[in-house]
């Protein structure tokens, strides 16, 4: 690869000159090509219409997409460009350059750059066609999910059963409810409200918010907005406890905050995350289950120096086994990883709900073995 300055000239400079041969192929195939030819996805099997790509990119400004994925501009540069921490690698000082006028980014740390499609490929770790699908879904679904999350947040304060459930699970501070943007889906009211706002039924069914029979999909569930999804926890023991909308669960929950710390606590559920955050552990993150997807695993490998894994101590030992397996994989990547043992039958949530204190939890962290 060339020097950063050369790369910057290539990606973000003024010139319209063709990049030197050494850079070709290092960036998205859209870049550097101003010809109006259609270009093909992998192996030329599927032709992708250039105009459709340009339209998609125009509808999804890079800056908006980055910020919706928790990227924050740290300092302004000339000509409207911005620097910030790189969301693609464990960045400690801002090395990620964004040019909103050219709709391009480049990272001086990991050397990657391109347009919003390239960003989606790298960020979600998917191939080109899947990146297009994700972007199309996001373009359609994202404002809808925001609207839904806002609606559910209003409902939370209107339904005492929801507040009582949160209280019983140890979620008590308004600051935490605000931080996690927690809402409540009573059921039987979302569809009507969204229809009033002009959303069509097929879009709501496609997003998984409404069932095929036309009912709200989330009924009597505490709702937590995720990156591009909504997690719903049933407050009734008769319903399946966990529910997601179709699509990915996304990266690690709360990662933007947790990654700032050298020691990170990894838990499996959002109620575990909640009580730890509330007890003064801002370095907590959550994998939404004991199986980490590829992106979550990479986040853990790129960021912290020490990882404390605190999965449930279930009677059948499955949580502990998943933790051991994860520890092994992290160590193979050179990460210092520790397994934290909770008292028999406890998860972090029940530990705090049953009166555990922050200093006692801290002692468990310190006692964790390598
Ligand atoms: Zn980077």
mmCIF file of C-alpha atoms and ligand atoms in Angstrom:
data_model
loop_
_atom_site.group_PDB
_atom_site.id
_atom_site.type_symbol
_atom_site.label_atom_id
_atom_site.label_comp_id
_atom_site.label_asym_id
_atom_site.label_seq_id
_atom_site.Cartn_x
_atom_site.Cartn_y
_atom_site.Cartn_z
ATOM 1 C CA UNK A 1 0.000 0.000 0.000
ATOM 2 C CA UNK A 2 1.042 3.558 -0.555
ATOM 3 C CA UNK A 3 1.467 6.303 1.939
ATOM 4 C CA UNK A 4 -1.616 7.702 3.604
ATOM 5 C CA UNK A 5 -1.106 10.968 1.760
ATOM 6 C CA UNK A 6 -1.163 9.191 -1.561
ATOM 7 C CA UNK A 7 -4.219 7.248 -0.566
ATOM 8 C CA UNK A 8 -5.908 10.419 0.531
ATOM 9 C CA UNK A 9 -5.191 12.016 -2.832
ATOM 10 C CA UNK A 10 -6.674 9.000 -4.483
ATOM 11 C CA UNK A 11 -9.844 8.823 -2.459
ATOM 12 C CA UNK A 12 -10.526 12.287 -1.304
ATOM 13 C CA UNK A 13 -8.411 14.661 -3.336
ATOM 14 C CA UNK A 14 -9.536 17.023 -6.023
ATOM 15 C CA UNK A 15 -8.004 15.382 -9.035
ATOM 16 C CA UNK A 16 -9.944 13.297 -11.464
ATOM 17 C CA UNK A 17 -6.847 11.386 -12.536
ATOM 18 C CA UNK A 18 -6.843 7.613 -12.595
ATOM 19 C CA UNK A 19 -5.303 5.986 -9.540
ATOM 20 C CA UNK A 20 -1.881 4.400 -9.895
ATOM 21 C CA UNK A 21 -2.088 0.706 -10.685
ATOM 22 C CA UNK A 22 -0.898 -0.247 -7.200
ATOM 23 C CA UNK A 23 -4.087 1.094 -5.651
ATOM 24 C CA UNK A 24 -6.494 -0.556 -8.019
ATOM 25 C CA UNK A 25 -8.404 -3.332 -6.406
ATOM 26 C CA UNK A 26 -7.653 -2.002 -2.940
ATOM 27 C CA UNK A 27 -10.899 -0.100 -2.897
ATOM 28 C CA UNK A 28 -14.459 -0.608 -3.875
ATOM 29 C CA UNK A 29 -14.929 -1.278 -7.528
ATOM 30 C CA UNK A 30 -17.136 1.772 -7.807
ATOM 31 C CA UNK A 31 -14.296 4.033 -6.900
ATOM 32 C CA UNK A 32 -12.088 5.636 -9.442
ATOM 33 C CA UNK A 33 -14.341 4.530 -12.255
ATOM 34 C CA UNK A 34 -16.365 7.273 -13.819
ATOM 35 C CA UNK A 35 -17.539 5.219 -16.733
ATOM 36 C CA UNK A 36 -21.271 4.728 -16.935
ATOM 37 C CA UNK A 37 -20.939 1.002 -17.499
ATOM 38 C CA UNK A 38 -22.837 -1.502 -15.410
ATOM 39 C CA UNK A 39 -20.477 -3.566 -13.354
ATOM 40 C CA UNK A 40 -20.914 -6.995 -12.073
ATOM 41 C CA UNK A 41 -20.853 -8.600 -8.708
ATOM 42 C CA UNK A 42 -18.550 -11.515 -7.973
ATOM 43 C CA UNK A 43 -17.530 -13.602 -10.963
ATOM 44 C CA UNK A 44 -19.666 -11.541 -13.284
ATOM 45 C CA UNK A 45 -22.693 -13.722 -12.789
ATOM 46 C CA UNK A 46 -25.040 -11.073 -11.628
ATOM 47 C CA UNK A 47 -25.049 -7.743 -13.353
ATOM 48 C CA UNK A 48 -25.700 -4.789 -11.121
ATOM 49 C CA UNK A 49 -27.136 -1.734 -12.703
ATOM 50 C CA UNK A 50 -24.904 1.265 -12.154
ATOM 51 C CA UNK A 51 -27.820 3.681 -12.060
ATOM 52 C CA UNK A 52 -29.531 1.665 -9.312
ATOM 53 C CA UNK A 53 -26.349 1.809 -7.248
ATOM 54 C CA UNK A 54 -26.033 5.534 -7.708
ATOM 55 C CA UNK A 55 -29.666 5.934 -6.663
ATOM 56 C CA UNK A 56 -29.161 3.792 -3.579
ATOM 57 C CA UNK A 57 -26.077 5.767 -2.576
ATOM 58 C CA UNK A 58 -27.891 9.033 -3.115
ATOM 59 C CA UNK A 59 -30.684 7.899 -0.817
ATOM 60 C CA UNK A 60 -28.251 6.894 1.907
ATOM 61 C CA UNK A 61 -25.802 9.691 2.670
ATOM 62 C CA UNK A 62 -22.598 8.216 4.078
ATOM 63 C CA UNK A 63 -22.478 10.602 7.037
ATOM 64 C CA UNK A 64 -26.038 9.737 8.086
ATOM 65 C CA UNK A 65 -25.395 6.016 7.786
ATOM 66 C CA UNK A 66 -22.173 6.267 9.812
ATOM 67 C CA UNK A 67 -23.829 8.278 12.567
ATOM 68 C CA UNK A 68 -26.772 5.904 12.680
ATOM 69 C CA UNK A 69 -24.167 3.222 13.402
ATOM 70 C CA UNK A 70 -22.820 5.261 16.316
ATOM 71 C CA UNK A 71 -19.930 6.891 14.512
ATOM 72 C CA UNK A 72 -19.170 10.344 15.804
ATOM 73 C CA UNK A 73 -17.211 13.041 14.032
ATOM 74 C CA UNK A 74 -14.413 14.104 16.384
ATOM 75 C CA UNK A 75 -12.870 17.073 14.617
ATOM 76 C CA UNK A 76 -13.500 19.053 11.442
ATOM 77 C CA UNK A 77 -10.979 19.347 8.617
ATOM 78 C CA UNK A 78 -10.943 21.642 5.623
ATOM 79 C CA UNK A 79 -13.529 21.375 2.848
ATOM 80 C CA UNK A 80 -16.227 19.957 5.085
ATOM 81 C CA UNK A 81 -14.363 16.757 5.878
ATOM 82 C CA UNK A 82 -14.307 15.111 9.305
ATOM 83 C CA UNK A 83 -12.050 12.865 11.342
ATOM 84 C CA UNK A 84 -13.265 10.386 13.936
ATOM 85 C CA UNK A 85 -12.526 7.013 15.491
ATOM 86 C CA UNK A 86 -12.541 4.171 12.980
ATOM 87 C CA UNK A 87 -15.551 1.872 13.420
ATOM 88 C CA UNK A 88 -13.752 -0.872 11.482
ATOM 89 C CA UNK A 89 -10.821 -1.463 13.794
ATOM 90 C CA UNK A 90 -9.911 -0.822 17.440
ATOM 91 C CA UNK A 91 -9.017 2.809 16.999
ATOM 92 C CA UNK A 92 -7.709 4.889 19.884
ATOM 93 C CA UNK A 93 -7.053 8.210 18.189
ATOM 94 C CA UNK A 94 -9.158 9.450 15.296
ATOM 95 C CA UNK A 95 -7.862 8.043 12.010
ATOM 96 C CA UNK A 96 -11.103 7.710 10.075
ATOM 97 C CA UNK A 97 -11.602 10.443 7.485
ATOM 98 C CA UNK A 98 -15.033 11.181 6.013
ATOM 99 C CA UNK A 99 -15.721 13.430 3.074
ATOM 100 C CA UNK A 100 -19.487 14.066 2.963
ATOM 101 C CA UNK A 101 -19.166 15.962 -0.324
ATOM 102 C CA UNK A 102 -17.562 13.061 -2.118
ATOM 103 C CA UNK A 103 -19.464 10.473 -0.031
ATOM 104 C CA UNK A 104 -16.199 8.646 0.704
ATOM 105 C CA UNK A 105 -14.288 7.499 3.753
ATOM 106 C CA UNK A 106 -10.720 6.435 4.356
ATOM 107 C CA UNK A 107 -9.001 5.086 7.478
ATOM 108 C CA UNK A 108 -5.320 5.842 8.035
ATOM 109 C CA UNK A 109 -5.181 3.104 10.659
ATOM 110 C CA UNK A 110 -6.475 0.063 8.793
ATOM 111 C CA UNK A 111 -6.035 1.472 5.290
ATOM 112 C CA UNK A 112 -9.592 0.783 4.207
ATOM 113 C CA UNK A 113 -11.810 3.182 2.377
ATOM 114 C CA UNK A 114 -14.617 3.578 -0.101
ATOM 115 C CA UNK A 115 -18.257 4.543 -0.351
ATOM 116 C CA UNK A 116 -21.292 3.683 1.748
ATOM 117 C CA UNK A 117 -21.613 0.255 0.091
ATOM 118 C CA UNK A 118 -18.000 -0.569 0.851
ATOM 119 C CA UNK A 119 -18.564 0.590 4.417
ATOM 120 C CA UNK A 120 -21.588 -1.697 4.776
ATOM 121 C CA UNK A 121 -19.517 -4.622 3.423
ATOM 122 C CA UNK A 122 -16.727 -4.038 5.933
ATOM 123 C CA UNK A 123 -18.869 -3.088 8.900
ATOM 124 C CA UNK A 124 -21.312 -5.978 8.616
ATOM 125 C CA UNK A 125 -18.657 -8.342 7.210
ATOM 126 C CA UNK A 126 -20.717 -9.349 4.220
ATOM 127 C CA UNK A 127 -20.120 -9.616 0.500
ATOM 128 C CA UNK A 128 -21.200 -7.024 -2.016
ATOM 129 C CA UNK A 129 -24.693 -8.370 -2.845
ATOM 130 C CA UNK A 130 -25.558 -8.808 0.847
ATOM 131 C CA UNK A 131 -24.321 -5.279 1.539
ATOM 132 C CA UNK A 132 -26.732 -3.972 -1.068
ATOM 133 C CA UNK A 133 -29.564 -5.938 0.501
ATOM 134 C CA UNK A 134 -28.729 -4.621 3.960
ATOM 135 C CA UNK A 135 -28.593 -1.052 2.695
ATOM 136 C CA UNK A 136 -31.898 -1.402 0.886
ATOM 137 C CA UNK A 137 -33.491 -2.866 3.998
ATOM 138 C CA UNK A 138 -31.982 -0.144 6.119
ATOM 139 C CA UNK A 139 -33.222 2.567 3.808
ATOM 140 C CA UNK A 140 -36.717 1.135 4.095
ATOM 141 C CA UNK A 141 -36.782 -0.162 7.615
ATOM 142 C CA UNK A 142 -34.664 2.179 9.641
ATOM 143 C CA UNK A 143 -36.975 5.186 9.982
ATOM 144 C CA UNK A 144 -39.824 2.766 10.664
ATOM 145 C CA UNK A 145 -37.961 1.072 13.527
ATOM 146 C CA UNK A 146 -37.123 4.441 15.034
ATOM 147 C CA UNK A 147 -40.760 5.378 14.933
ATOM 148 C CA UNK A 148 -41.720 2.079 16.506
ATOM 149 C CA UNK A 149 -39.146 2.435 19.285
ATOM 150 C CA UNK A 150 -40.420 5.926 20.050
ATOM 151 C CA UNK A 151 -43.996 4.680 20.180
ATOM 152 C CA UNK A 152 -43.070 1.839 22.532
ATOM 153 C CA UNK A 153 -41.199 4.203 24.816
ATOM 154 C CA UNK A 154 -44.334 6.253 25.284
ATOM 155 C CA UNK A 155 -46.302 3.076 26.039
ATOM 156 C CA UNK A 156 -43.913 2.058 28.803
ATOM 157 C CA UNK A 157 -45.074 4.827 31.080
ATOM 158 C CA UNK A 158 -48.739 4.092 30.400
ATOM 159 C CA UNK A 159 -48.615 0.457 31.474
ATOM 160 C CA UNK A 160 -47.993 -0.280 35.102
ATOM 161 C CA UNK A 161 -47.449 -4.016 34.401
ATOM 162 C CA UNK A 162 -44.391 -3.095 32.303
ATOM 163 C CA UNK A 163 -42.908 -0.836 34.953
ATOM 164 C CA UNK A 164 -43.579 -3.490 37.584
ATOM 165 C CA UNK A 165 -41.798 -6.092 35.468
ATOM 166 C CA UNK A 166 -38.762 -3.812 35.034
ATOM 167 C CA UNK A 167 -38.703 -3.181 38.748
ATOM 168 C CA UNK A 168 -38.805 -6.906 39.458
ATOM 169 C CA UNK A 169 -35.841 -7.401 37.080
ATOM 170 C CA UNK A 170 -33.867 -4.733 38.912
ATOM 171 C CA UNK A 171 -34.277 -1.927 36.392
ATOM 172 C CA UNK A 172 -35.087 1.045 38.534
ATOM 173 C CA UNK A 173 -33.282 4.173 37.429
ATOM 174 C CA UNK A 174 -34.905 6.526 34.883
ATOM 175 C CA UNK A 175 -31.380 7.232 33.660
ATOM 176 C CA UNK A 176 -30.943 3.580 32.701
ATOM 177 C CA UNK A 177 -34.331 3.437 30.950
ATOM 178 C CA UNK A 178 -33.274 6.520 29.013
ATOM 179 C CA UNK A 179 -29.805 5.106 28.273
ATOM 180 C CA UNK A 180 -31.185 1.837 26.880
ATOM 181 C CA UNK A 181 -34.250 3.515 25.319
ATOM 182 C CA UNK A 182 -36.442 0.836 26.874
ATOM 183 C CA UNK A 183 -40.053 0.630 25.713
ATOM 184 C CA UNK A 184 -43.096 -1.591 26.051
ATOM 185 C CA UNK A 185 -45.219 -3.316 23.429
ATOM 186 C CA UNK A 186 -48.672 -3.828 24.938
ATOM 187 C CA UNK A 187 -49.935 -5.408 21.717
ATOM 188 C CA UNK A 188 -53.013 -4.523 19.714
ATOM 189 C CA UNK A 189 -52.104 -0.905 19.080
ATOM 190 C CA UNK A 190 -48.944 -0.606 16.986
ATOM 191 C CA UNK A 191 -50.426 -1.599 13.678
ATOM 192 C CA UNK A 192 -53.303 0.873 13.908
ATOM 193 C CA UNK A 193 -50.994 3.677 14.845
ATOM 194 C CA UNK A 194 -48.498 2.991 12.037
ATOM 195 C CA UNK A 195 -51.308 2.627 9.517
ATOM 196 C CA UNK A 196 -52.587 6.041 10.574
ATOM 197 C CA UNK A 197 -49.149 7.401 9.867
ATOM 198 C CA UNK A 198 -49.378 6.051 6.348
ATOM 199 C CA UNK A 199 -47.275 2.884 6.575
ATOM 200 C CA UNK A 200 -48.673 0.110 4.441
ATOM 201 C CA UNK A 201 -49.505 -3.301 5.845
ATOM 202 C CA UNK A 202 -47.132 -5.214 3.606
ATOM 203 C CA UNK A 203 -44.147 -3.140 4.785
ATOM 204 C CA UNK A 204 -45.099 -3.803 8.399
ATOM 205 C CA UNK A 205 -45.398 -7.527 7.749
ATOM 206 C CA UNK A 206 -42.102 -7.549 5.891
ATOM 207 C CA UNK A 207 -40.396 -5.829 8.809
ATOM 208 C CA UNK A 208 -41.869 -8.491 11.094
ATOM 209 C CA UNK A 209 -43.767 -5.932 13.184
ATOM 210 C CA UNK A 210 -47.119 -7.359 12.179
ATOM 211 C CA UNK A 211 -47.980 -11.048 11.795
ATOM 212 C CA UNK A 212 -49.356 -12.590 8.628
ATOM 213 C CA UNK A 213 -52.801 -12.510 10.229
ATOM 214 C CA UNK A 214 -52.458 -8.764 10.790
ATOM 215 C CA UNK A 215 -51.777 -8.614 14.537
ATOM 216 C CA UNK A 216 -48.958 -6.849 16.348
ATOM 217 C CA UNK A 217 -46.041 -9.283 16.507
ATOM 218 C CA UNK A 218 -44.844 -8.008 19.892
ATOM 219 C CA UNK A 219 -47.456 -8.422 22.605
ATOM 220 C CA UNK A 220 -46.745 -7.696 26.258
ATOM 221 C CA UNK A 221 -43.022 -7.440 25.688
ATOM 222 C CA UNK A 222 -40.390 -5.120 27.070
ATOM 223 C CA UNK A 223 -38.667 -3.719 23.997
ATOM 224 C CA UNK A 224 -35.022 -2.752 23.575
ATOM 225 C CA UNK A 225 -33.965 -1.049 20.333
ATOM 226 C CA UNK A 226 -30.821 -2.588 18.802
ATOM 227 C CA UNK A 227 -28.777 -1.288 15.868
ATOM 228 C CA UNK A 228 -31.158 -2.509 13.164
ATOM 229 C CA UNK A 229 -33.536 -4.653 15.147
ATOM 230 C CA UNK A 230 -35.797 -4.697 18.205
ATOM 231 C CA UNK A 231 -35.449 -7.205 20.999
ATOM 232 C CA UNK A 232 -38.659 -8.038 22.826
ATOM 233 C CA UNK A 233 -38.732 -9.783 26.220
ATOM 234 C CA UNK A 234 -42.072 -11.271 27.175
ATOM 235 C CA UNK A 235 -43.363 -10.303 30.599
ATOM 236 C CA UNK A 236 -45.564 -13.416 30.578
ATOM 237 C CA UNK A 237 -44.146 -16.812 31.426
ATOM 238 C CA UNK A 238 -46.581 -18.428 28.968
ATOM 239 C CA UNK A 239 -44.944 -16.869 25.867
ATOM 240 C CA UNK A 240 -41.494 -17.597 24.406
ATOM 241 C CA UNK A 241 -39.242 -15.240 26.380
ATOM 242 C CA UNK A 242 -37.017 -13.868 23.630
ATOM 243 C CA UNK A 243 -38.004 -12.415 20.320
ATOM 244 C CA UNK A 244 -36.213 -10.517 17.551
ATOM 245 C CA UNK A 245 -37.427 -9.094 14.272
ATOM 246 C CA UNK A 246 -36.156 -10.918 11.172
ATOM 247 C CA UNK A 247 -32.550 -10.004 10.369
ATOM 248 C CA UNK A 248 -29.275 -9.790 12.241
ATOM 249 C CA UNK A 249 -29.049 -9.114 15.975
ATOM 250 C CA UNK A 250 -26.174 -6.780 15.057
ATOM 251 C CA UNK A 251 -22.916 -6.184 16.894
ATOM 252 C CA UNK A 252 -22.218 -6.163 20.614
ATOM 253 C CA UNK A 253 -24.746 -4.125 22.566
ATOM 254 C CA UNK A 254 -23.386 -0.911 24.067
ATOM 255 C CA UNK A 255 -20.073 -1.469 22.333
ATOM 256 C CA UNK A 256 -19.433 2.194 21.540
ATOM 257 C CA UNK A 257 -19.187 2.909 25.244
ATOM 258 C CA UNK A 258 -17.617 -0.361 26.419
ATOM 259 C CA UNK A 259 -14.819 -0.257 23.849
ATOM 260 C CA UNK A 260 -13.402 2.867 25.497
ATOM 261 C CA UNK A 261 -12.249 0.763 28.462
ATOM 262 C CA UNK A 262 -9.264 -1.600 28.631
ATOM 263 C CA UNK A 263 -11.318 -4.140 30.634
ATOM 264 C CA UNK A 264 -14.646 -5.219 29.218
ATOM 265 C CA UNK A 265 -17.349 -7.327 30.882
ATOM 266 C CA UNK A 266 -19.290 -9.522 28.464
ATOM 267 C CA UNK A 267 -22.751 -10.767 29.487
ATOM 268 C CA UNK A 268 -25.327 -12.717 27.518
ATOM 269 C CA UNK A 269 -28.573 -10.839 28.171
ATOM 270 C CA UNK A 270 -29.809 -7.257 28.132
ATOM 271 C CA UNK A 271 -31.170 -7.531 31.671
ATOM 272 C CA UNK A 272 -27.672 -8.533 32.778
ATOM 273 C CA UNK A 273 -26.288 -5.551 30.909
ATOM 274 C CA UNK A 274 -28.883 -3.278 32.536
ATOM 275 C CA UNK A 275 -28.140 -4.126 36.163
ATOM 276 C CA UNK A 276 -24.379 -3.922 35.641
ATOM 277 C CA UNK A 277 -24.612 -0.566 33.928
ATOM 278 C CA UNK A 278 -26.896 0.640 36.704
ATOM 279 C CA UNK A 279 -24.458 -0.610 39.349
ATOM 280 C CA UNK A 280 -21.698 1.549 37.876
ATOM 281 C CA UNK A 281 -20.006 -0.739 35.335
ATOM 282 C CA UNK A 282 -20.060 1.300 32.102
ATOM 283 C CA UNK A 283 -17.562 -1.168 30.589
ATOM 284 C CA UNK A 284 -20.249 -3.834 30.145
ATOM 285 C CA UNK A 285 -21.362 -5.193 26.788
ATOM 286 C CA UNK A 286 -23.837 -7.854 25.735
ATOM 287 C CA UNK A 287 -23.825 -10.513 23.014
ATOM 288 C CA UNK A 288 -27.585 -11.267 23.141
ATOM 289 C CA UNK A 289 -27.070 -14.975 23.638
ATOM 290 C CA UNK A 290 -24.047 -17.165 24.299
ATOM 291 C CA UNK A 291 -23.195 -17.515 20.621
ATOM 292 C CA UNK A 292 -21.302 -14.523 19.229
ATOM 293 C CA UNK A 293 -21.725 -13.727 15.557
ATOM 294 C CA UNK A 294 -18.631 -12.980 13.465
ATOM 295 C CA UNK A 295 -18.852 -9.255 13.928
ATOM 296 C CA UNK A 296 -19.290 -9.459 17.690
ATOM 297 C CA UNK A 297 -16.266 -11.738 17.960
ATOM 298 C CA UNK A 298 -14.147 -9.399 15.872
ATOM 299 C CA UNK A 299 -15.208 -6.442 18.007
ATOM 300 C CA UNK A 300 -13.985 -8.246 21.113
ATOM 301 C CA UNK A 301 -10.699 -9.097 19.424
ATOM 302 C CA UNK A 302 -10.061 -5.575 18.165
ATOM 303 C CA UNK A 303 -10.903 -3.568 21.232
ATOM 304 C CA UNK A 304 -10.170 -4.357 24.845
ATOM 305 C CA UNK A 305 -7.087 -5.731 26.569
ATOM 306 C CA UNK A 306 -8.991 -7.893 29.043
ATOM 307 C CA UNK A 307 -12.337 -9.590 28.584
ATOM 308 C CA UNK A 308 -14.343 -10.885 31.553
ATOM 309 C CA UNK A 309 -16.961 -13.365 30.396
ATOM 310 C CA UNK A 310 -19.943 -13.619 32.763
ATOM 311 C CA UNK A 311 -22.464 -16.047 31.310
ATOM 312 C CA UNK A 312 -25.276 -17.644 33.277
ATOM 313 C CA UNK A 313 -24.470 -20.382 35.727
ATOM 314 C CA UNK A 314 -27.320 -22.605 34.499
ATOM 315 C CA UNK A 315 -27.870 -25.917 36.243
ATOM 316 C CA UNK A 316 -27.067 -27.843 33.032
ATOM 317 C CA UNK A 317 -23.772 -25.981 32.616
ATOM 318 C CA UNK A 318 -24.494 -24.805 29.055
ATOM 319 C CA UNK A 319 -23.660 -21.170 29.802
ATOM 320 C CA UNK A 320 -20.362 -22.122 31.391
ATOM 321 C CA UNK A 321 -19.491 -24.408 28.521
ATOM 322 C CA UNK A 322 -20.213 -21.649 25.998
ATOM 323 C CA UNK A 323 -18.023 -19.318 28.061
ATOM 324 C CA UNK A 324 -15.106 -21.787 28.091
ATOM 325 C CA UNK A 325 -15.384 -22.231 24.350
ATOM 326 C CA UNK A 326 -15.383 -18.477 23.784
ATOM 327 C CA UNK A 327 -12.428 -18.013 26.141
ATOM 328 C CA UNK A 328 -10.450 -20.535 24.159
ATOM 329 C CA UNK A 329 -11.157 -18.734 20.884
ATOM 330 C CA UNK A 330 -10.253 -15.354 22.377
ATOM 331 C CA UNK A 331 -6.968 -16.680 23.757
ATOM 332 C CA UNK A 332 -6.086 -18.085 20.360
ATOM 333 C CA UNK A 333 -6.354 -14.492 19.155
ATOM 334 C CA UNK A 334 -4.049 -13.282 21.909
ATOM 335 C CA UNK A 335 -6.757 -11.697 24.094
ATOM 336 C CA UNK A 336 -6.547 -11.997 27.858
ATOM 337 C CA UNK A 337 -9.898 -13.539 28.691
ATOM 338 C CA UNK A 338 -11.255 -14.592 32.059
ATOM 339 C CA UNK A 339 -14.306 -16.568 33.069
ATOM 340 C CA UNK A 340 -16.180 -15.120 36.012
ATOM 341 C CA UNK A 341 -17.990 -17.573 38.273
ATOM 342 C CA UNK A 342 -21.267 -16.534 39.814
ATOM 343 C CA UNK A 343 -22.915 -18.286 42.742
ATOM 344 C CA UNK A 344 -24.729 -21.449 41.606
ATOM 345 C CA UNK A 345 -27.880 -20.827 39.573
ATOM 346 C CA UNK A 346 -27.280 -17.089 39.151
ATOM 347 C CA UNK A 347 -26.917 -14.815 36.197
ATOM 348 C CA UNK A 348 -25.642 -11.259 36.637
ATOM 349 C CA UNK A 349 -29.221 -10.016 36.691
ATOM 350 C CA UNK A 350 -30.409 -12.290 39.488
ATOM 351 C CA UNK A 351 -27.165 -11.638 41.375
ATOM 352 C CA UNK A 352 -28.022 -7.951 41.656
ATOM 353 C CA UNK A 353 -31.777 -8.470 41.992
ATOM 354 C CA UNK A 354 -31.101 -10.732 44.991
ATOM 355 C CA UNK A 355 -29.206 -7.963 46.690
ATOM 356 C CA UNK A 356 -25.668 -8.379 45.322
ATOM 357 C CA UNK A 357 -23.639 -5.193 45.592
ATOM 358 C CA UNK A 358 -21.230 -3.630 43.133
ATOM 359 C CA UNK A 359 -18.229 -4.316 45.379
ATOM 360 C CA UNK A 360 -19.193 -7.983 45.653
ATOM 361 C CA UNK A 361 -19.389 -8.239 41.893
ATOM 362 C CA UNK A 362 -16.054 -6.464 41.650
ATOM 363 C CA UNK A 363 -14.610 -9.115 43.957
ATOM 364 C CA UNK A 364 -15.921 -11.856 41.644
ATOM 365 C CA UNK A 365 -14.195 -10.126 38.711
ATOM 366 C CA UNK A 366 -10.948 -9.980 40.630
ATOM 367 C CA UNK A 367 -11.231 -13.650 41.578
ATOM 368 C CA UNK A 368 -11.810 -14.699 37.969
ATOM 369 C CA UNK A 369 -9.270 -17.175 36.732
ATOM 370 C CA UNK A 370 -7.404 -17.066 33.461
HETATM 371 ZN ZN1 LIG B 1 -9.660 1.657 10.522
#
